[in-house]
GROMACS .gro file of C-alpha atoms in nm:
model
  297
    1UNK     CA    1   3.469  -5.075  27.355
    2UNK     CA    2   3.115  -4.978  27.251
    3UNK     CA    3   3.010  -5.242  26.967
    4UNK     CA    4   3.348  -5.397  27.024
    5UNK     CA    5   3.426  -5.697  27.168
    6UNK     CA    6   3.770  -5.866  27.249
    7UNK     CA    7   3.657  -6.176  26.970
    8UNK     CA    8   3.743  -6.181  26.653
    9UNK     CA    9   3.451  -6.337  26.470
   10UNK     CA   10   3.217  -6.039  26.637
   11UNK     CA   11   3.492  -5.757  26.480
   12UNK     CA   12   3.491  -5.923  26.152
   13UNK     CA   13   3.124  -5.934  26.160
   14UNK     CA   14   3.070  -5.563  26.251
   15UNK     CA   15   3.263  -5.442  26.006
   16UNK     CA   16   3.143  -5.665  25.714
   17UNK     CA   17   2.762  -5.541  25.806
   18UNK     CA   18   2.908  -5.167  25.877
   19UNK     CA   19   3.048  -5.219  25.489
   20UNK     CA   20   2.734  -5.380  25.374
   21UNK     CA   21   2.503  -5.070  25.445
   22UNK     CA   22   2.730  -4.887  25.286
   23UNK     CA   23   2.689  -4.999  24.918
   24UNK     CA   24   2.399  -4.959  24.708
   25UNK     CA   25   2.244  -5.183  24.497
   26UNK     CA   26   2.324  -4.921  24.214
   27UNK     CA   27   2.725  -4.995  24.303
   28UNK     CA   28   2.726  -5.321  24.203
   29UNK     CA   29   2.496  -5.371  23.923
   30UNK     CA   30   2.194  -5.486  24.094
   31UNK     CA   31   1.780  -5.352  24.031
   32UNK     CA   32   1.739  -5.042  24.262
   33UNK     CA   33   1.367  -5.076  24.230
   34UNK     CA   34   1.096  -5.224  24.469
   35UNK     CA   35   1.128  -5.156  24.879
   36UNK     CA   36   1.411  -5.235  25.051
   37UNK     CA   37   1.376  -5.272  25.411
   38UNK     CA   38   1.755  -5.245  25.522
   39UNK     CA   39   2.016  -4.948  25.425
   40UNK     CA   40   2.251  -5.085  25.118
   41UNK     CA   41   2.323  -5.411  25.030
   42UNK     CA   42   2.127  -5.721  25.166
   43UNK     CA   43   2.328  -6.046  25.317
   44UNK     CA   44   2.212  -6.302  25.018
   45UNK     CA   45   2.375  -6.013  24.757
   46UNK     CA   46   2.639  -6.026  24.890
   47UNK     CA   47   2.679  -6.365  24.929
   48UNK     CA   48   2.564  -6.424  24.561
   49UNK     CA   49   2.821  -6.185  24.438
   50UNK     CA   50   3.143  -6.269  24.608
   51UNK     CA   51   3.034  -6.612  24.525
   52UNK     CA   52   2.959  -6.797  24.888
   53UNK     CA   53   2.666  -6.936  25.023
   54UNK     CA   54   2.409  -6.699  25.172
   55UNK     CA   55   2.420  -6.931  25.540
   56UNK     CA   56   2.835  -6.907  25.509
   57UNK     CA   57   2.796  -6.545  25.468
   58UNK     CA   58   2.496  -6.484  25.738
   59UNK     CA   59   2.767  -6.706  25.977
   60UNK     CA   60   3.073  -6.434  25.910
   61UNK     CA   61   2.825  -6.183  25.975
   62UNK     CA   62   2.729  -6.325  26.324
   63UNK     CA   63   3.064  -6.460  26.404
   64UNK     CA   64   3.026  -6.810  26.452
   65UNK     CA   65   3.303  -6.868  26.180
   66UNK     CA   66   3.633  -6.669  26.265
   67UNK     CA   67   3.816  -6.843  25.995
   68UNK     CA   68   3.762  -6.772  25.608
   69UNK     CA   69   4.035  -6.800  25.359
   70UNK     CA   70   4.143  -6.534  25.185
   71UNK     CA   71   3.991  -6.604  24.848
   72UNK     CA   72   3.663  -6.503  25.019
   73UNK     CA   73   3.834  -6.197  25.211
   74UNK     CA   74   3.899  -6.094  24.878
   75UNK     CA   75   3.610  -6.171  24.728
   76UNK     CA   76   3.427  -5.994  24.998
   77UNK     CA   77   3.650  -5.707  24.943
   78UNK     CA   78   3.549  -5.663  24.606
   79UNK     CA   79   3.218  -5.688  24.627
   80UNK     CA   80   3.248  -5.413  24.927
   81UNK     CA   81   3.445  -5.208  24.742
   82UNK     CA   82   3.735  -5.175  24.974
   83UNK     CA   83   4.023  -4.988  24.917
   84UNK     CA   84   4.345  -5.081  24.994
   85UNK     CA   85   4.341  -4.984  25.330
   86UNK     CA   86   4.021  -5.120  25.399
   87UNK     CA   87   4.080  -5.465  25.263
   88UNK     CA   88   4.446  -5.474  25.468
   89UNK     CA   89   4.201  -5.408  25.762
   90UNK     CA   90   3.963  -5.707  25.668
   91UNK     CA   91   4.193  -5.931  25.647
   92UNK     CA   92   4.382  -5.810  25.977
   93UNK     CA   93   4.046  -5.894  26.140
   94UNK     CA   94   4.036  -6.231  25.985
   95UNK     CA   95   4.403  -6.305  26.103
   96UNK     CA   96   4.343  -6.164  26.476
   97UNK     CA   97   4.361  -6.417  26.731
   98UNK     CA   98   4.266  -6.393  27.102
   99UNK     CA   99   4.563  -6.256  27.310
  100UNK     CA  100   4.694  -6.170  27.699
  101UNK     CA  101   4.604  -5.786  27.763
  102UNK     CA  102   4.899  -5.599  27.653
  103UNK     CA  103   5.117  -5.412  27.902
  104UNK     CA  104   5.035  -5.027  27.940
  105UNK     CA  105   5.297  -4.837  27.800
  106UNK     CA  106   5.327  -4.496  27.839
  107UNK     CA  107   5.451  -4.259  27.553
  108UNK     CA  108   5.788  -4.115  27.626
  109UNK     CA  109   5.877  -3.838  27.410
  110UNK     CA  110   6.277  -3.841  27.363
  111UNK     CA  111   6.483  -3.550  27.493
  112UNK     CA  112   6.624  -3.477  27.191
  113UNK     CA  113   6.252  -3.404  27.064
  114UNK     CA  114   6.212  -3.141  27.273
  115UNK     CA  115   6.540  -2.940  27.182
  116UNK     CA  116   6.370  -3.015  26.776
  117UNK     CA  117   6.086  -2.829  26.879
  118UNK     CA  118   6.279  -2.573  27.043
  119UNK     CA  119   6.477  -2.468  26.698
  120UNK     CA  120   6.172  -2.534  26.491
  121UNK     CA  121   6.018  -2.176  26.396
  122UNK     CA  122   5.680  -2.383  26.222
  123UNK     CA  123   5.425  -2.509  26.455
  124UNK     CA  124   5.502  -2.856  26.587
  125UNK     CA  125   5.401  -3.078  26.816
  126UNK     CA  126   5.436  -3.438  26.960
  127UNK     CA  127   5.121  -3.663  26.973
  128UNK     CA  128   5.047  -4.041  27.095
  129UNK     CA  129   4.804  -4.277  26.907
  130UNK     CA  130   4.528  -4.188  27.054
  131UNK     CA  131   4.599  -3.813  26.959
  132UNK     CA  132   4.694  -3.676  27.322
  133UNK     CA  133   4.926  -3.365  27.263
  134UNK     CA  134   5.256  -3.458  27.437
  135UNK     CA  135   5.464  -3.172  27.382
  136UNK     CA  136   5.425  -2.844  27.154
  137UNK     CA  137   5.657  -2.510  27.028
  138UNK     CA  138   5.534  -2.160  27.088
  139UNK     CA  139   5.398  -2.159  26.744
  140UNK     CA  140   5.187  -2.503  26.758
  141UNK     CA  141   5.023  -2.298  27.070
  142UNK     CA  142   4.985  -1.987  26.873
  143UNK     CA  143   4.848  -2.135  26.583
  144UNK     CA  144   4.555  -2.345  26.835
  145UNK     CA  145   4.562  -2.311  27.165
  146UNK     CA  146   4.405  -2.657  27.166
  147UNK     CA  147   4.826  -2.780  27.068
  148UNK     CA  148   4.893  -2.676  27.440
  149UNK     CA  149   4.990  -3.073  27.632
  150UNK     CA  150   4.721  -3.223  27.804
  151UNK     CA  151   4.496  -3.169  27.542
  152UNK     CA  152   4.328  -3.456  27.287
  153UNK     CA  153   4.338  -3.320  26.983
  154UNK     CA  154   3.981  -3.581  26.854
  155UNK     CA  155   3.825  -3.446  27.195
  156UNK     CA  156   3.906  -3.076  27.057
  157UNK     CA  157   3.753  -3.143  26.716
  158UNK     CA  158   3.425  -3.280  26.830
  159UNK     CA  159   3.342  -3.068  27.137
  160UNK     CA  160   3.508  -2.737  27.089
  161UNK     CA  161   3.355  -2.516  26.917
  162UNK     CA  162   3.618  -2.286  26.862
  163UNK     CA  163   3.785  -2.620  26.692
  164UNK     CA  164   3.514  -2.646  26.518
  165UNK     CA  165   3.536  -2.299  26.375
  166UNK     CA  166   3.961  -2.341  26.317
  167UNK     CA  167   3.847  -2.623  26.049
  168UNK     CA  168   3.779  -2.517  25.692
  169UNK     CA  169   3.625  -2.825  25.665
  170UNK     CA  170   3.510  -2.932  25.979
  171UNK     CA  171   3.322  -3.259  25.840
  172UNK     CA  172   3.599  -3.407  25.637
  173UNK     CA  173   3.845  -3.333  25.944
  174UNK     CA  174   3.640  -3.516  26.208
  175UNK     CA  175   3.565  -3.830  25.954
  176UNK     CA  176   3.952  -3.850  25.899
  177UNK     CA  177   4.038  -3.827  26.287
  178UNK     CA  178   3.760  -4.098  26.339
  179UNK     CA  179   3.888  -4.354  26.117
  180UNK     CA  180   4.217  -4.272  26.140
  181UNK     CA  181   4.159  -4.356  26.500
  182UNK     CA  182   3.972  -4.699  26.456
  183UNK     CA  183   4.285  -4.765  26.205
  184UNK     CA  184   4.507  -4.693  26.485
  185UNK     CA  185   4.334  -4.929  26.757
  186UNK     CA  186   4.355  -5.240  26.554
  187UNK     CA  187   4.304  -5.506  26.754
  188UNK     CA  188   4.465  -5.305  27.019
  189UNK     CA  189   4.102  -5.306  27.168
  190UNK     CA  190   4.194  -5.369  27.560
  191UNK     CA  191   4.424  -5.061  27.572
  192UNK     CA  192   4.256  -4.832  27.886
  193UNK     CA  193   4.371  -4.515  27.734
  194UNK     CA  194   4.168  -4.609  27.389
  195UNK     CA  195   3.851  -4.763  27.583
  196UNK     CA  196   3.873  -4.449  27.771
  197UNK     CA  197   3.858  -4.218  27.475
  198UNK     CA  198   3.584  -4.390  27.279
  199UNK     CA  199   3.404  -4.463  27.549
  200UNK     CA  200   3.345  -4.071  27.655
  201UNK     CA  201   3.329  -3.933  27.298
  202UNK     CA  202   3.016  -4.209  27.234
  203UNK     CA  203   2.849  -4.077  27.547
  204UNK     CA  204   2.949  -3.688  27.462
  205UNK     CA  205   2.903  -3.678  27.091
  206UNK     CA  206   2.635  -3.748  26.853
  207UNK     CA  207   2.915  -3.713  26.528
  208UNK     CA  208   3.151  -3.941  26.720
  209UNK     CA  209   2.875  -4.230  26.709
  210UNK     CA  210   2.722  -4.174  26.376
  211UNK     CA  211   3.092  -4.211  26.222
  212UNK     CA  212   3.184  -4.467  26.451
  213UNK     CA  213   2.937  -4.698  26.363
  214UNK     CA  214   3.058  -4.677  26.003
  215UNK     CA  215   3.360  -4.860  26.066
  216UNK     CA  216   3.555  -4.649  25.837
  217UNK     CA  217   3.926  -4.663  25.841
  218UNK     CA  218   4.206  -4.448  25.709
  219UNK     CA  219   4.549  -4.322  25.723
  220UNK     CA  220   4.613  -3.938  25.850
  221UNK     CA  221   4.917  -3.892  25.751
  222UNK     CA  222   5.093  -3.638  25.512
  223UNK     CA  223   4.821  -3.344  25.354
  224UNK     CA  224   4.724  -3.010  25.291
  225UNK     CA  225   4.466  -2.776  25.534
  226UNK     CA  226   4.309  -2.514  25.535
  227UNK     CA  227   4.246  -2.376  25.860
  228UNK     CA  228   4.102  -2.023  26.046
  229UNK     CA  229   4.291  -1.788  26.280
  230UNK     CA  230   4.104  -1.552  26.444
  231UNK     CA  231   4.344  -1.321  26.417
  232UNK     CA  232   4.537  -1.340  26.079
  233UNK     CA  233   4.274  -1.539  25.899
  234UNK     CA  234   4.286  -1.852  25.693
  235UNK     CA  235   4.564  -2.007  25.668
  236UNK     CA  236   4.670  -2.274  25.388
  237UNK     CA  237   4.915  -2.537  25.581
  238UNK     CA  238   5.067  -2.864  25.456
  239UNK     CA  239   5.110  -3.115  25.697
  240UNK     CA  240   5.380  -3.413  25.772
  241UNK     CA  241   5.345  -3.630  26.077
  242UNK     CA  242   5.657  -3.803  26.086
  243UNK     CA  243   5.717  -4.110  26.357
  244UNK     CA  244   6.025  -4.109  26.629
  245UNK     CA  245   6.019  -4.403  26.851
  246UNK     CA  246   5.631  -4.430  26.998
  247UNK     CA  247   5.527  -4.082  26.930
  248UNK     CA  248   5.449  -3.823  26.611
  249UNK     CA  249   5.605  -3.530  26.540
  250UNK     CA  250   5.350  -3.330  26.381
  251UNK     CA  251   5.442  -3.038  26.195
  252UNK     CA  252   5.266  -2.748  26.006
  253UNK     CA  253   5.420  -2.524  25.744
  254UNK     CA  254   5.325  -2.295  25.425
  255UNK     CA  255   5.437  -2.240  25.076
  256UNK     CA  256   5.719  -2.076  25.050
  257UNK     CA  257   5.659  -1.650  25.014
  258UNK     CA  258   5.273  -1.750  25.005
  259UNK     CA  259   5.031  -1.535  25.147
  260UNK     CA  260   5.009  -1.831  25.464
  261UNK     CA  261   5.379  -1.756  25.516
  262UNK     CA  262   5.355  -1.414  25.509
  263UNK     CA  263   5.040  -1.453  25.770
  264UNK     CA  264   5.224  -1.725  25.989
  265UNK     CA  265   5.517  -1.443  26.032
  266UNK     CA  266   5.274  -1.271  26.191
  267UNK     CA  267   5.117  -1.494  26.418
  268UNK     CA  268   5.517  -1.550  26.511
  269UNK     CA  269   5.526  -1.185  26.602
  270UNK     CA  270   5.249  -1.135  26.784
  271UNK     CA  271   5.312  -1.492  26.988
  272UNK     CA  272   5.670  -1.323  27.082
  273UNK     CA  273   5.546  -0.970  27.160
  274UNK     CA  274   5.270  -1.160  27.399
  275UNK     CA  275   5.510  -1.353  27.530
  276UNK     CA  276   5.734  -1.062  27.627
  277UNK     CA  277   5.468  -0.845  27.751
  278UNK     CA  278   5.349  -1.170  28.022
  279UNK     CA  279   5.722  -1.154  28.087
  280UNK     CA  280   5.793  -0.809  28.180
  281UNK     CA  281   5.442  -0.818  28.395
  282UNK     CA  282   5.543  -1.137  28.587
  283UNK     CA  283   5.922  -1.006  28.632
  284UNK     CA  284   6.038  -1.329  28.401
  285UNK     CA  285   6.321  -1.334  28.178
  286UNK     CA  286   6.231  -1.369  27.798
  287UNK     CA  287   6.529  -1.655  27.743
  288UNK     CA  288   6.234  -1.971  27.792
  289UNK     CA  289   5.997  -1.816  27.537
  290UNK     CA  290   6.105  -2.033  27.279
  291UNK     CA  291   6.087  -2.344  27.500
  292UNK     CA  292   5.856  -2.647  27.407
  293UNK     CA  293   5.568  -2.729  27.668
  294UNK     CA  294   5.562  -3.074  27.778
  295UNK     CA  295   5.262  -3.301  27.933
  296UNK     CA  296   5.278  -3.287  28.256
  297UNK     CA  297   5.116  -3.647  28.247
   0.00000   0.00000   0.00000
């Protein structure tokens, strides 16, 4: 999977040197001045300050020792400056051991999902790990067409540029998505489905490699958005994802009265007026417009 490789030592290695280039000298005390030939922190300072020798460290970095206790982990961590997320993924890395390939499982989304999404007048959707849309309501469609099944919702964000345009904040929402995803892969690393993804957004995207290569890694889970409509404007959203069984339900909704809820009624509207008007050209009845789509996968 690009830089990764099914071994421990060589993850643990990638993502102490991805951390290392990450902190400057500034960070953690040291002289700033002179040239510096490689992007933050060299090996021996790091070594120095987390206390280990600088052949120890260069051996973590290279892989040839998959085993360090956790005092240096943590001492490692600190000198990084890892958050708490971060230094629960160090230390996963540490404790990963080689493995059988794991069965491919496909993600079933319950029946009783779909008949959710079918009361639910907010847009929601079901997604997998590897953010493949699942299943959506009428409103997760009207809100982005990319929410229609079939679609990847990372694949959206990087190469769409009407994605691209929905975003507010288009560079904070791809860097989340990115290391939400490498938090999601673990040492899941053999799964087809996430070799597949990576392995097309590193050939297709220039943003999907620089952040990549940063081994960042973060949770996406509850927030706030702020996201463009083209046709009601911007739109101020919280979000909750909340797990059921091996899937997400995703969901999107305003403040109460706010001028997003007011706009959202709207988008309702017009989504149901559209809806009726495809139905009385095609000769359908109206009862299925508040149906959920499903994947046809």
């Amino acid at each position: 999977m690009t830089d990764e490789e099914p071994d421990g030592g060589h993850r643990l290695g990638s993502y102490l040197r991805a951390r290392r280039e990450l902190v400057s000298p500034a960070q953690v005390g040291l002289p700033t001045g002179g040239r510096r030939r490689v992007p933050g922190l060299r090996r021996e300072e790091v070594a120095l300050l987390a206390g280990i020798s600088p052949d120890y460290y260069l051996r973590l970095e290279r892989g040839r020792d998959k085993n360090p206790s956790p005092q240096v982990l943590e001492s490692l961590a600190r000198v990084l400056q890892l958050d708490d997320i971060e230094r629960t993924y160090l230390l996963d890395l540490a404790a990963a051991r080689p493995r059988a390939p794991r069965r491919k499982r496909s993600e079933h989304v319950p029946a009783r999902v779909y008949e959710l999404l079918a009361h639910l007048q907010i847009p929601a959707f079901v997604e997998g790990r590897a953010f493949d849309v699942l299943a959506s309501n009428p409103m997760a469609v009207a809100l982005s067409p990319r929410l229609r099944p079939g679609q990847n919702r990372l694949r959206s964000l990087l190469l769409d540029p009407e994605e691209r345009a929905f975003h507010q904040d288009w560079t904070k929402a791809t860097a989340d998505f990115i290391a939400t995803l490498r938090t999601t892969i673990g040492d899941d690393i053999d799964n087809p489905r996430f070799v597949e993804l990576v392995g097309e957004l590193a050939l297709s995207s220039q943003r999907f490699r620089t952040l990549w290569a940063r081994h960042d890694v973060r949770n996406l889970d509850g927030g706030t958005t702020t996201v463009h409509h083209p046709v009601v404007g911007d739109l101020r959203l919280h979000r909750d994802k909340l797990p059921i069984d091996d899937v997400i339900l995703v969901v999107y909704y305003p403040d109460k009265d706010s001028d997003s809820d007011e706009k959202l009624r709207l988008l309702a509207a017009l989504a149901h007026t559209e809806t009726a008007d495809d139905h009385a050209r095609t000769g359908r009845p109206d009862a299925s417009s508040n149906r959920p789509t499903r994947s046809q996968s």
